[in-house]
Structure formats: structure tokens, C-alpha cells
Coordinates of C-alpha atoms in Angstrom, one line a residue:
Chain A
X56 CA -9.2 -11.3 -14.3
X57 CA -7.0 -9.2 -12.1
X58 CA -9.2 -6.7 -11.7
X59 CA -12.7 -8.5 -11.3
X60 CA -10.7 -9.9 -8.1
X61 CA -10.9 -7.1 -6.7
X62 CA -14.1 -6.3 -6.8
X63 CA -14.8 -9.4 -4.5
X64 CA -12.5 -8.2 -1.2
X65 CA -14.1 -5.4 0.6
X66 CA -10.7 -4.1 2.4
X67 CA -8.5 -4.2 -0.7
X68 CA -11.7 -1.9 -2.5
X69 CA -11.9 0.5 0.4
X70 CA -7.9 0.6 0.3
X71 CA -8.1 1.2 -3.7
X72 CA -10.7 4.3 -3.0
X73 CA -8.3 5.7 -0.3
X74 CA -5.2 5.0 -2.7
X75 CA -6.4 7.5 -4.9
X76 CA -5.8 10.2 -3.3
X77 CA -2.7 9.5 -2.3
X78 CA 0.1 10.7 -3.0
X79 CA 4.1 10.6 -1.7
X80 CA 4.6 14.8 -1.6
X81 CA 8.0 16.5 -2.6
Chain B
X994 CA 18.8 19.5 -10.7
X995 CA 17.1 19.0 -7.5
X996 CA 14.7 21.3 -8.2
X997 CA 13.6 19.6 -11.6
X998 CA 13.2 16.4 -9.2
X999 CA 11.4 17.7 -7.0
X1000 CA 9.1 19.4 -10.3
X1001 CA 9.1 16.1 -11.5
X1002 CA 7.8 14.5 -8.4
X1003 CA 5.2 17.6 -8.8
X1004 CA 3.9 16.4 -12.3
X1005 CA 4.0 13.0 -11.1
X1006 CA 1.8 13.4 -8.6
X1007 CA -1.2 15.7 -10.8
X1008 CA -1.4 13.5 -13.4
X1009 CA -1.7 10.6 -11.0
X1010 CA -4.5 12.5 -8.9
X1011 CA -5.6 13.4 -12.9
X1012 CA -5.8 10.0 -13.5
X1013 CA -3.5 9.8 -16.0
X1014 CA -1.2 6.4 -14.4
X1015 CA 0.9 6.1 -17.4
X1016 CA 2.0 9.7 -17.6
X1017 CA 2.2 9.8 -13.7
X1018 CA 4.8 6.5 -14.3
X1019 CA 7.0 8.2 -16.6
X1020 CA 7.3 12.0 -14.6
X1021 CA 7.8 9.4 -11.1
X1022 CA 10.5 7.1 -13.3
X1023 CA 12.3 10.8 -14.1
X1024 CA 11.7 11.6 -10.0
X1025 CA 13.4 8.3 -9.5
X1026 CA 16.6 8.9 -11.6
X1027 CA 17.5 12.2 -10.0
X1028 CA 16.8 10.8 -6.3
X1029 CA 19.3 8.2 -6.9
X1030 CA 21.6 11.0 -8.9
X1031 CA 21.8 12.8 -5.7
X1032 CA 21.8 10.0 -3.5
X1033 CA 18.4 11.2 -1.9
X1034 CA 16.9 7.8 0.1
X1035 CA 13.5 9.5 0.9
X1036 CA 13.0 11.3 -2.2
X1037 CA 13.7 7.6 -3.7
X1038 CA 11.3 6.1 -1.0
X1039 CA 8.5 8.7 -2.3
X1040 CA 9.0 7.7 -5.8
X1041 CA 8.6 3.7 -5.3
X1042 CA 5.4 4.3 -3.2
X1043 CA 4.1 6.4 -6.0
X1044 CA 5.3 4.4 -9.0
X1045 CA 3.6 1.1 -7.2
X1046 CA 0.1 3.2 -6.7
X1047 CA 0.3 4.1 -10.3
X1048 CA 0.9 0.6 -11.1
X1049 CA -2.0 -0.8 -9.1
X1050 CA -4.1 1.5 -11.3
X1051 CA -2.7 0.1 -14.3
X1052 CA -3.6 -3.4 -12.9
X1053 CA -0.1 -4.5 -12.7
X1054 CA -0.1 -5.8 -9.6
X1055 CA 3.5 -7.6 -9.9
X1056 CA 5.7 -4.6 -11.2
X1057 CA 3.2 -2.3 -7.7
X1058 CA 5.0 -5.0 -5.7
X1059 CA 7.9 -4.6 -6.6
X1060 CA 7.9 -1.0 -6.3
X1061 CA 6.5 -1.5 -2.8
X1062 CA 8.7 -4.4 -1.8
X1063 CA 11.6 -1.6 -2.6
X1064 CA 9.9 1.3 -0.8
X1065 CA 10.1 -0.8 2.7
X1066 CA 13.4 -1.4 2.1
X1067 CA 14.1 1.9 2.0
X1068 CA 11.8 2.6 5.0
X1069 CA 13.9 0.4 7.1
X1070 CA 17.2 2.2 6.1
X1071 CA 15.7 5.8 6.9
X1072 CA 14.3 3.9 10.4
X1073 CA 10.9 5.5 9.3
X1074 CA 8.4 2.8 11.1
X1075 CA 5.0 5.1 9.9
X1076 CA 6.1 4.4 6.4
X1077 CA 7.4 0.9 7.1
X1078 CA 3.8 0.2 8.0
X1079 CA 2.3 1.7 5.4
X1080 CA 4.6 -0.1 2.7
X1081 CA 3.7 -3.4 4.4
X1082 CA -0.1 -2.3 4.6
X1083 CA 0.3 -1.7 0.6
X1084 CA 2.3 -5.2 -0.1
X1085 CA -0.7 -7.1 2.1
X1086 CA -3.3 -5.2 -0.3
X1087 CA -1.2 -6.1 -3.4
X1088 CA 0.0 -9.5 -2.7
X1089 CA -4.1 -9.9 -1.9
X1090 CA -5.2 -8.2 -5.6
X1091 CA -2.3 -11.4 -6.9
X1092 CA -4.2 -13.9 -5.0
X1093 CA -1.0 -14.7 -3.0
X1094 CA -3.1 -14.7 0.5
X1095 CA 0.1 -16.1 2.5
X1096 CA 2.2 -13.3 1.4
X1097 CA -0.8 -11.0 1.9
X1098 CA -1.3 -11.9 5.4
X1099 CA 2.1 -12.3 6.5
X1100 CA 2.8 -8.3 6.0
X1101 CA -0.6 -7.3 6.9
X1102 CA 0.6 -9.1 10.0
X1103 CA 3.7 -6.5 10.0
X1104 CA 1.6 -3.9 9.4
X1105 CA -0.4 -5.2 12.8
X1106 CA 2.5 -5.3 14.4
X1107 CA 3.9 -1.9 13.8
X1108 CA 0.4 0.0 14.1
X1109 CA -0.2 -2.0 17.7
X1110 CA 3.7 -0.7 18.3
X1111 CA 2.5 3.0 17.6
X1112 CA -0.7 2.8 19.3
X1113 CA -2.6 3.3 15.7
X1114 CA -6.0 2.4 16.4
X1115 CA -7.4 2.8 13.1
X1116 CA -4.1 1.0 11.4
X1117 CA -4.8 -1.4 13.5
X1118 CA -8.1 -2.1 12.8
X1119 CA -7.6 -2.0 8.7
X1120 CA -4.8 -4.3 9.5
X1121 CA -7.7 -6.4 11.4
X1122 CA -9.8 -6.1 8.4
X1123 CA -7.5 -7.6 5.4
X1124 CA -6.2 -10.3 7.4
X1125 CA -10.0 -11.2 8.4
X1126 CA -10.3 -11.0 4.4
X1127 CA -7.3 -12.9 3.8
X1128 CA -8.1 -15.3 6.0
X1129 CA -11.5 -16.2 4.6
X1130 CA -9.9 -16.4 1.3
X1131 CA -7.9 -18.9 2.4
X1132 CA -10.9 -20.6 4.1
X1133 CA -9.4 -20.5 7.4
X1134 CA -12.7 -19.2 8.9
X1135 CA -11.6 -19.1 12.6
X1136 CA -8.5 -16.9 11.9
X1137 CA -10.9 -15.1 10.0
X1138 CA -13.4 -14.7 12.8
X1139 CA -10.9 -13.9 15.2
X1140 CA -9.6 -10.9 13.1
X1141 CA -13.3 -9.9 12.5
X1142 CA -14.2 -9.6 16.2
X1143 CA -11.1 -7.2 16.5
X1144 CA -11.8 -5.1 13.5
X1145 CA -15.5 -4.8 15.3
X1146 CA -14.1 -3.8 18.5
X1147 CA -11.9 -1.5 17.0
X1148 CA -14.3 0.4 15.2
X1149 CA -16.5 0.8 17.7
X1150 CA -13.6 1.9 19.6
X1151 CA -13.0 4.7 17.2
X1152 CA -16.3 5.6 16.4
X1153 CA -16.2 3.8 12.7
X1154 CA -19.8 3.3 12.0
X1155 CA -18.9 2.3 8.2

């Protein structure tokens, strides 16, 4: 359920895509 | 020791970018335990903000927030206000994914407030964006309208044809 939520909010998808890739570096 | 945190940090951070959330979880939780071994604050900010983007991959969307909720706290004790708006930008877009649109919009609002503090246009205008998403899933469409007239502005503004 949590995750076909999601799918619905445009800004939390686009944040999602951009989380991806991101990542805290030593 | 420091080094293997800083290799474990390392791993962390492939498998995540690999995909692999669970294995990126337990290399961050090892990252974790050597930060607070050495009493390393940012090291231990890094690892919350990476455990609580693994999480989000993993669909737990409470134990993200909680990793979150501790990275700002950190962020606040190292006076860091780029990452303080960055943990809030993450709660908003977690508390959102948990359907708690209050909590959502109150720290996109302090991720608003920060980016407008640092003259970050394009925080600014994602910050304009959730809370214009927040707001219509709250059904407040006037807050919501007012947000999306800013996030327009905005991104014409920066050149954000998307």
C-alpha cells in the first residue's frame, strides 16, 4: 500500500529518482 | 579502526547505488557503530542519512524517519544548515510516503525556510513543490495553489522547463 502511494505524488517520485543516487560520502 | 569505518561507509554506499538496500543497511549499521566508537558526529550524521535512504527503498518509511529525524538532530549540533535542510527536505518526503501530510508540510516548511535563508532557488522551489502536493492531499486547494504559483515562478526563474 505504501508503495502504490507513492506513485500518486509527483514530488515525492521525482525526490525518489534523485534519492538514488545519493549517497552521504566518507 | 577509522579506516575500517570509513571502508565500511565505502561498501555501504556501492551496494546501496548497486541496489542491494539490505546489504547497504548492514555495512551503514557497522559505519554507525565505529562513528559513535570514536565519537565522530558527522561520520554518524552520514550514516543516518544513508541508513534512512536505504530504508525508503526497502519501503519502511517509519524506521527512514527515524533515521532522518536523528540525522537533523545531528545537523543542528554540527550547525550544518545545508544538511539541516536537506534532513528536513527528506522527513517532508517521508512523512508524505506515511500519509502524515501535517508532519510532511510542517518540515517541508523548514526546509522553505532554510533554502529562502541561503538564497537556494531550486531548494526553494522543490520545497514549493511538496508543500503544493501536501497541500492538495490535504484538500486545502488554496494553500495548494499558492505554493503552485511559486514553484512556477521559480522554475521559470531557473530555467526548469521540466
Amino acid at each position: 500500500v505504501q508503495r502504490m502511494h507513492l506513485i500518486q505524488v509527483d514530488s515525492v517520485q521525482r525526490w525518489m529518482e534523485d534519492l538514488k543516487l545519493m549517497t552521504d560520502c566518507e | 579502526r577509522a579506516a575500517q569505518g570509513r571502508a565500511y561507509g565505502n561498501l555501504g554506499n556501492s551496494h546501496y547505488l548497486l541496489g542491494n538496500f539490505p546489504k547497504a543497511v548492514a555495512f551503514h549499521k557497522q559505519r554507525l557503530a565505529i562513528a559513535k566508537e570514536f565519537g565522530d558526529k558527522a561520520a554518524e550524521k552520514r550514516a543516518h542519512s544513508n541508513l534512512g535512504n536505504a530504508h525508503i527503498f526497502l519501503g519502511r518509511f517509519d524506521v527512514a524517519a527515524e533515521y532522518f529525524r536523528k540525522a537533523l538532530q545531528l545537523s543542528r549540533q554540527l550547525k550544518d544548515q545545508a544538511v539541516e535542510a536537506q534532513c528536513c527536505y527528506s522527513l517532508g518526503n517521508t512523512y508524505t510516503l506515511l500519509q502524515d501530510y501535517e508532519k510532511a508540510i510542517d518540515y517541508h516548511l523548514k526546509h522553505l525556510a532554510i533554502a529562502q535563508e541561503l538564497g537556494d532557488r531550486v531548494g526553494e522551489g522543490r520545497a514549493c513543490w511538496s508543500l503544493e502536493d501536501a497541500y492538495m492531499s490535504l484538500g486545502n486547494r488554496e494553500q495548494a495553489l499558492y505554493f503552485a504559483e511559486k514553484h512556477l515562478e521559480i522554475s521559470q526563474e531557473v530555467g526548469d522547463q521540466d
